PDB file of C-alpha atoms in Angstrom:
ATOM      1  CA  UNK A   1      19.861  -6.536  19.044  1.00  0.00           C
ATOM      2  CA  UNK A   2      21.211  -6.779  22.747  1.00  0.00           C
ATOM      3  CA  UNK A   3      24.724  -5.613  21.300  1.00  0.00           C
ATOM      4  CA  UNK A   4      23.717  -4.444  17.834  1.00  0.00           C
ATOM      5  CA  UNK A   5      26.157  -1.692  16.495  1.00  0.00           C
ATOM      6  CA  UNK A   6      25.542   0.631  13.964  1.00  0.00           C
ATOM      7  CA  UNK A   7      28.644   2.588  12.381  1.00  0.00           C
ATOM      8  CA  UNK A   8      30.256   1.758  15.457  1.00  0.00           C
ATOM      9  CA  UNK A   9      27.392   3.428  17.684  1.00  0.00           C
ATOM     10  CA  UNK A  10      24.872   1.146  19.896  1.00  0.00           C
ATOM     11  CA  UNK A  11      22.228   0.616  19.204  1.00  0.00           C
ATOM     12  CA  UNK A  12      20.253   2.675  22.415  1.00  0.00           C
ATOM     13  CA  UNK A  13      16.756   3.083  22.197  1.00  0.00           C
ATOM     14  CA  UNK A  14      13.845   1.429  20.280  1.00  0.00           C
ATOM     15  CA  UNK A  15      10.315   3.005  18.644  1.00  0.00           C
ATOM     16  CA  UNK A  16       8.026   0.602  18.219  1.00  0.00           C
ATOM     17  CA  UNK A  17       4.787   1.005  16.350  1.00  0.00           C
ATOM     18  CA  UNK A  18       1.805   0.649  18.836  1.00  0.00           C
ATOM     19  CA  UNK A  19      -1.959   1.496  17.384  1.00  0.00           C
ATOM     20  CA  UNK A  20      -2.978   2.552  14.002  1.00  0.00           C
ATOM     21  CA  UNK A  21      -6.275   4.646  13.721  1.00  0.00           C
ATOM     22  CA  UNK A  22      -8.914   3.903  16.280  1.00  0.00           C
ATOM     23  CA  UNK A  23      -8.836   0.119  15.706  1.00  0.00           C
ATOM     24  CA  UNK A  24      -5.850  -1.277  15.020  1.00  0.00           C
ATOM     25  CA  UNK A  25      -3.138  -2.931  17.559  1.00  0.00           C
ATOM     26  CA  UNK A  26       0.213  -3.799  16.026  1.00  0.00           C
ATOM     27  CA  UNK A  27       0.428  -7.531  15.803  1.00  0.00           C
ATOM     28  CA  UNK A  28       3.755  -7.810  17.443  1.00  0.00           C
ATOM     29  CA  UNK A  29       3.811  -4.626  19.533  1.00  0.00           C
ATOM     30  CA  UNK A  30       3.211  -6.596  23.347  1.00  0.00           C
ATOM     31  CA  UNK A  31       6.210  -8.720  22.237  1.00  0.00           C
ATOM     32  CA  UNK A  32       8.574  -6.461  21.011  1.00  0.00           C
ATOM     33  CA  UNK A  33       7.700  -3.738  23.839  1.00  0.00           C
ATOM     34  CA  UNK A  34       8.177  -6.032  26.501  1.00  0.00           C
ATOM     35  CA  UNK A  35      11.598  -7.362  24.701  1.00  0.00           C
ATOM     36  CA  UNK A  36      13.077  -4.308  24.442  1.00  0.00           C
ATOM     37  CA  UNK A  37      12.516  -2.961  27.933  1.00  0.00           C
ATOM     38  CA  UNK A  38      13.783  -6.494  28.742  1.00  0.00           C
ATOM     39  CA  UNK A  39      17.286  -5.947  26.945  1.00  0.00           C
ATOM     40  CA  UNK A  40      17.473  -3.026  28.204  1.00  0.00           C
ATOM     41  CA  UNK A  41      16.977  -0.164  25.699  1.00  0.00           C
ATOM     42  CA  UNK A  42      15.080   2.777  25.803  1.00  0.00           C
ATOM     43  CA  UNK A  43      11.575   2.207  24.490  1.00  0.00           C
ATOM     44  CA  UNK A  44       9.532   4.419  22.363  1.00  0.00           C
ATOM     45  CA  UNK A  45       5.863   4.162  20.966  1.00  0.00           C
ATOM     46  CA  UNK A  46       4.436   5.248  17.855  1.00  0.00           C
ATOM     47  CA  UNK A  47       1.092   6.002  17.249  1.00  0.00           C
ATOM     48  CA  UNK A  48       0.070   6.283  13.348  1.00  0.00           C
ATOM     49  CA  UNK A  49      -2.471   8.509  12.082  1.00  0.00           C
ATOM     50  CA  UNK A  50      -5.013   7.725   9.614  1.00  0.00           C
ATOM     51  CA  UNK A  51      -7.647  10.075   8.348  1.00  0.00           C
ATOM     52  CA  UNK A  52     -10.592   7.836   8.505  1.00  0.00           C
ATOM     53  CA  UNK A  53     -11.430   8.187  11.988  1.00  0.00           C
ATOM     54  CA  UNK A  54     -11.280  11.166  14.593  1.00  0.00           C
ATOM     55  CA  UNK A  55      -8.520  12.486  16.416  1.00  0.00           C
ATOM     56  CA  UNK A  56     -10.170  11.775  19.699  1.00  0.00           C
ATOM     57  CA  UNK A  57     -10.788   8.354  19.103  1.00  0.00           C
ATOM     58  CA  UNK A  58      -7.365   7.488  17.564  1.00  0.00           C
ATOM     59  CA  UNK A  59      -6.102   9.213  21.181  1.00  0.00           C
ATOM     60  CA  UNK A  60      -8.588   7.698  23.654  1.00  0.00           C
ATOM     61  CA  UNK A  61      -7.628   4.184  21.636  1.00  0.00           C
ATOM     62  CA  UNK A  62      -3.494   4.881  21.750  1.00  0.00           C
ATOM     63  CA  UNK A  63      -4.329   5.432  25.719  1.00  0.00           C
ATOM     64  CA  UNK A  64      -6.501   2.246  25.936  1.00  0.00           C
ATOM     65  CA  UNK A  65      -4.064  -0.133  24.414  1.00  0.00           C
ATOM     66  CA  UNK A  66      -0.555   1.847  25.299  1.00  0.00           C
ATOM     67  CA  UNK A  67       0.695   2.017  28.866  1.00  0.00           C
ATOM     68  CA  UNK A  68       4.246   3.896  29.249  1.00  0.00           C
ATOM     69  CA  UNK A  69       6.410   3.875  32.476  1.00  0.00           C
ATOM     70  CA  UNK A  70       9.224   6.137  33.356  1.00  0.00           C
ATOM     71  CA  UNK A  71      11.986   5.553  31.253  1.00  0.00           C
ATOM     72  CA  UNK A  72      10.313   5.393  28.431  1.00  0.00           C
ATOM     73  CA  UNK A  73      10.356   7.884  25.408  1.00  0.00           C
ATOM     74  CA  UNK A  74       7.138  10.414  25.391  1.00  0.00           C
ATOM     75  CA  UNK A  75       4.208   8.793  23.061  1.00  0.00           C
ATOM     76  CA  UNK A  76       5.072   9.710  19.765  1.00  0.00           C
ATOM     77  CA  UNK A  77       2.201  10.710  16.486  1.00  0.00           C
ATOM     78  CA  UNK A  78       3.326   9.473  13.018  1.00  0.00           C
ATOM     79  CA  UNK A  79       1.328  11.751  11.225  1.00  0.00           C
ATOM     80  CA  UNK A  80       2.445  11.613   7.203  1.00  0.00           C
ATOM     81  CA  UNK A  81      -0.931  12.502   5.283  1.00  0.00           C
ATOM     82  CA  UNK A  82      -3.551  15.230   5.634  1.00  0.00           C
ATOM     83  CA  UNK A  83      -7.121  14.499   4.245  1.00  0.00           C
ATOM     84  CA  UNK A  84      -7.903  16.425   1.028  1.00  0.00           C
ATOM     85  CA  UNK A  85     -11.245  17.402   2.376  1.00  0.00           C
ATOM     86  CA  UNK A  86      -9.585  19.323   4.879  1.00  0.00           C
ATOM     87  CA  UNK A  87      -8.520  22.500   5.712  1.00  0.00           C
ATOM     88  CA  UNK A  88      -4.944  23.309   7.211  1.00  0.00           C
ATOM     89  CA  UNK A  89      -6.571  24.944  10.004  1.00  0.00           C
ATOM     90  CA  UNK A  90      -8.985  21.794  10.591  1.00  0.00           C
ATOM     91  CA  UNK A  91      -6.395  19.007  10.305  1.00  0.00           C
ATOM     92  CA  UNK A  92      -4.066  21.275  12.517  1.00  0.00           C
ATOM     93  CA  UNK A  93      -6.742  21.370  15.004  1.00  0.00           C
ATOM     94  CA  UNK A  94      -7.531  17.518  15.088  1.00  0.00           C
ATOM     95  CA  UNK A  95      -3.488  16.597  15.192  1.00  0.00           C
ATOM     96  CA  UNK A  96      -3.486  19.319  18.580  1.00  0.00           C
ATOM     97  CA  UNK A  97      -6.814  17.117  19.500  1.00  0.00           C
ATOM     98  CA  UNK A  98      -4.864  14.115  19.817  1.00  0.00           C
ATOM     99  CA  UNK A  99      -1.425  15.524  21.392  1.00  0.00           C
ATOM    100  CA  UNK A 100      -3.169  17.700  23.793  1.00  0.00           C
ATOM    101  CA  UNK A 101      -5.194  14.453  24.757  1.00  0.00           C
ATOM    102  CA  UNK A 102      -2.631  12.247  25.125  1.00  0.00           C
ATOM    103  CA  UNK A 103      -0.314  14.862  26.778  1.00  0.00           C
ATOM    104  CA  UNK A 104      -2.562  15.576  28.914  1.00  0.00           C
ATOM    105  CA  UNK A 105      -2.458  11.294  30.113  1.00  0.00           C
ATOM    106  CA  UNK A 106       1.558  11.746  30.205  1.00  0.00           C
ATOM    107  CA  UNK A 107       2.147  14.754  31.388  1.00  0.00           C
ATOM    108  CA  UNK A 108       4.736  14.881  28.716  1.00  0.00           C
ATOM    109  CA  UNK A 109       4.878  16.788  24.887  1.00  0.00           C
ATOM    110  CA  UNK A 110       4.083  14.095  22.769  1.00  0.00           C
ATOM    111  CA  UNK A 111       7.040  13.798  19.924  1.00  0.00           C
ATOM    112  CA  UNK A 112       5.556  14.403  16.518  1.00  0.00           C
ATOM    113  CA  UNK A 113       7.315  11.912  13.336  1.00  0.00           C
ATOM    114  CA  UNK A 114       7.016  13.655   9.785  1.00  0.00           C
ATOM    115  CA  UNK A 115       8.851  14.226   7.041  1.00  0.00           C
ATOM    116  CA  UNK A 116      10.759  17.858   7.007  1.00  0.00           C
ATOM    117  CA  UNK A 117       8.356  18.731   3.839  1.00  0.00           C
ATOM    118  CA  UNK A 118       5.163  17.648   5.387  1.00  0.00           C
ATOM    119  CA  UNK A 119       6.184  19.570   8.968  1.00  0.00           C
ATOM    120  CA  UNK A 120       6.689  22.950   6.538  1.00  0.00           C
ATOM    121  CA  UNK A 121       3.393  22.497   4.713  1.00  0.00           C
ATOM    122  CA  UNK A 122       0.916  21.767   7.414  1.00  0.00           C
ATOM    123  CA  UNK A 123       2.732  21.808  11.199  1.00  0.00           C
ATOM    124  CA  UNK A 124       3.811  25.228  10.926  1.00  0.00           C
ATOM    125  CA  UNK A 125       1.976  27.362  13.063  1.00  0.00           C
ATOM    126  CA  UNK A 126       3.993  28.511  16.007  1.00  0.00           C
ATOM    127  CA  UNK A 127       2.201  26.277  18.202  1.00  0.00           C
ATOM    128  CA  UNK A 128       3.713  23.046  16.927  1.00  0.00           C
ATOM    129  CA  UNK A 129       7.225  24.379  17.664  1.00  0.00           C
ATOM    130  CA  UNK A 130       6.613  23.761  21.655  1.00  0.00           C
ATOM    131  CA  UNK A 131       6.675  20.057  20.909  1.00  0.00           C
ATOM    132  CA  UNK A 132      10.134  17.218  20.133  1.00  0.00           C
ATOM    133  CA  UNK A 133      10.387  16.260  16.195  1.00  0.00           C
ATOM    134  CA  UNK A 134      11.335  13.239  14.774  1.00  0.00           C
ATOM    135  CA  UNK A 135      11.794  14.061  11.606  1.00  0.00           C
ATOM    136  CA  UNK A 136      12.099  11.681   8.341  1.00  0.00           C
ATOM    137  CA  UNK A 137      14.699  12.569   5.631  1.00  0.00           C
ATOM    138  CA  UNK A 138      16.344   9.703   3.474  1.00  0.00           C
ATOM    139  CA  UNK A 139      19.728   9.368   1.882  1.00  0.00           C
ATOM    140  CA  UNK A 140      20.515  12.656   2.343  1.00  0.00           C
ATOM    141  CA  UNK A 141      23.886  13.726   4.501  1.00  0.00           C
ATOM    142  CA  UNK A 142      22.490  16.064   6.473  1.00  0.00           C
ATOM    143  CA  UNK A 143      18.669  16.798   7.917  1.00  0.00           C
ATOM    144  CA  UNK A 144      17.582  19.965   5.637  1.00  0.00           C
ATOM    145  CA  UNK A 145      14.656  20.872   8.027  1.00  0.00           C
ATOM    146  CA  UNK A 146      15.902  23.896   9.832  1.00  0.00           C
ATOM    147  CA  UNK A 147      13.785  24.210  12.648  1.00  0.00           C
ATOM    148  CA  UNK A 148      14.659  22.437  16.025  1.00  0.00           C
ATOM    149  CA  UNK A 149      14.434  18.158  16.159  1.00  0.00           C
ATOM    150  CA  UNK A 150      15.258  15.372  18.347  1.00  0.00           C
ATOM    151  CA  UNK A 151      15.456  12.433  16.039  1.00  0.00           C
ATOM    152  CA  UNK A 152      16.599  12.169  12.374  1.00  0.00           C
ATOM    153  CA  UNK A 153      15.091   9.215  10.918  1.00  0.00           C
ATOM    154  CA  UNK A 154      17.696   8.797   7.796  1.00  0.00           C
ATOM    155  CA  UNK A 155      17.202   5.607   6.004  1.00  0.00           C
ATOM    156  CA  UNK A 156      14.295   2.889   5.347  1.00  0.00           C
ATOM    157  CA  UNK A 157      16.482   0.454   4.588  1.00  0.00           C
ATOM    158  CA  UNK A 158      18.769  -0.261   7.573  1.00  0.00           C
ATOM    159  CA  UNK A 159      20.134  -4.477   8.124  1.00  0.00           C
ATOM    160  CA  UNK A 160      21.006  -5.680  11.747  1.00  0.00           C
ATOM    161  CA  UNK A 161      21.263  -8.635  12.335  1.00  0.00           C
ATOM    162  CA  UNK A 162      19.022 -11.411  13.546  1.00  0.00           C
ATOM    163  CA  UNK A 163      16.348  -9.446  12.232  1.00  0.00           C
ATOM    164  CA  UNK A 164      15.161 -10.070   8.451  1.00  0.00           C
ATOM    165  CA  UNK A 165      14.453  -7.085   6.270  1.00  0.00           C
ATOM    166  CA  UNK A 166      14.986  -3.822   6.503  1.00  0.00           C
ATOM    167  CA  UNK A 167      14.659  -1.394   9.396  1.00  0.00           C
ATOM    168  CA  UNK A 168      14.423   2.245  10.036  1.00  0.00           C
ATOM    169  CA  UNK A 169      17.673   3.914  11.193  1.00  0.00           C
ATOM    170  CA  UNK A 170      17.453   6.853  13.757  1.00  0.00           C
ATOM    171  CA  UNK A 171      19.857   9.513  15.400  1.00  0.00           C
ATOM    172  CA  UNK A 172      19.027  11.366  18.314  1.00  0.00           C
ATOM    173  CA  UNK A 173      20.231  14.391  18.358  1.00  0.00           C
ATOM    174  CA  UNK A 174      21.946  15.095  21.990  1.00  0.00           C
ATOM    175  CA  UNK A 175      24.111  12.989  24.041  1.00  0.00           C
ATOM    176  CA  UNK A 176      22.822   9.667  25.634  1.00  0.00           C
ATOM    177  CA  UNK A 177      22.236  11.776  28.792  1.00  0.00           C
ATOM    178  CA  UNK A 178      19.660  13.749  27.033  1.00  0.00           C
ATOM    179  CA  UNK A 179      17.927  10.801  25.835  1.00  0.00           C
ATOM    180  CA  UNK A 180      17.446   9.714  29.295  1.00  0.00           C
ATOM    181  CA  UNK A 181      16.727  13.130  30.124  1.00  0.00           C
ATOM    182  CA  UNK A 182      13.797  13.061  27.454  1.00  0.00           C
ATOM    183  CA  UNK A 183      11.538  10.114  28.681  1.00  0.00           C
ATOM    184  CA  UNK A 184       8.727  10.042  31.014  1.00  0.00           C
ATOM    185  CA  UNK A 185       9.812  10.601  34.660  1.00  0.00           C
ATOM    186  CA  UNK A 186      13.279  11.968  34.001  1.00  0.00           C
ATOM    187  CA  UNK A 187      12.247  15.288  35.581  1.00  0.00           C
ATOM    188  CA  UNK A 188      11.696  13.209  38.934  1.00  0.00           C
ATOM    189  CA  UNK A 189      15.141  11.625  39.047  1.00  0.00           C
TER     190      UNK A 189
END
């Protein structure tokens, strides 16, 4: 991907799932972490929720197996389902649980991935608003969510090549300098 192009753009930065739940490593994460700092692209880590174990220990677990450096992006939450045992207020409790947690590791807002519809329904108390969205919307021209993001994921079905499959496709939305400006340590440069 060292000179992967997309709609004449390069390619500049990288998300790469990291833990799932309060077990579970990614099976290629180490590799492809260490690759793309090696190629020289800005590095991201995703962290995706599951509702079968507690916020705390999916945090304390991200933190055990996850270690960001400056220049990379803040730790981000994929959080896409809320329990139907739960109340709003709960689940909105347990997803500040984990980003106040793993903030508070970082020093940085943790960037929260959802789709716009989810992010309406359940992440919209004011206090969600002080934190960077990533926000998933497919095959549509434009992101609908009107509140304030940093990354439009647009399509599921992205080809580059040497890799087999389809991948996500991402925008940020700012110039390059405030994608450096974004990741861990910027504020110290």
């Amino acid at each position: 991907l060292k000179n992967a192009m997309i709609k004449g753009c390069p390619v500049r930065f990288i998300i790469i799932k990291g833990t799932e739940g309060s077990s579970r490593l990614d099976d290629n994460f180490r590799e492809n972490f260490n690759q793309a700092r090696d190629y020289g692209f800005i590095r991201g880590v995703y962290h995706f929720w599951s509702n079968k174990s507690s916020a705390r220990d999916q945090a304390y677990f991200f933190l055990e197996k996850i270690h960001l450096t400056d220049g990379d992006l803040p730790p981000v939450l994929d959080i896409e389902h809320k329990p139907a045992d739960k109340s709003v207020e709960d689940f909105q409790r347990d997803v500040l649980t984990w980003l106040h947690i793993v903030e508070d590791r970082y020093h940085v807002k943790p960037i929260i991935y959802t789709y716009y519809k989810f992010k309406e329904q359940y992440l919209s108390a004011p206090v969600f608003d002080d934190y960077p969205y990533w926000i998933a919307h497919y095959y549509v021209d434009k992101v609908e969510y009107k509140g304030k993001w940093k990354f439009w994921q647009h399509t599921d079905a992205g080809k580059l090549p040497g890799i087999k499959g389809y991948v996500d496709f991402n925008i940020y939305n700012g110039s390059y300098y405030d994608l450096r400006m974004l990741t861990i340590g910027a504020e110290n440069e």
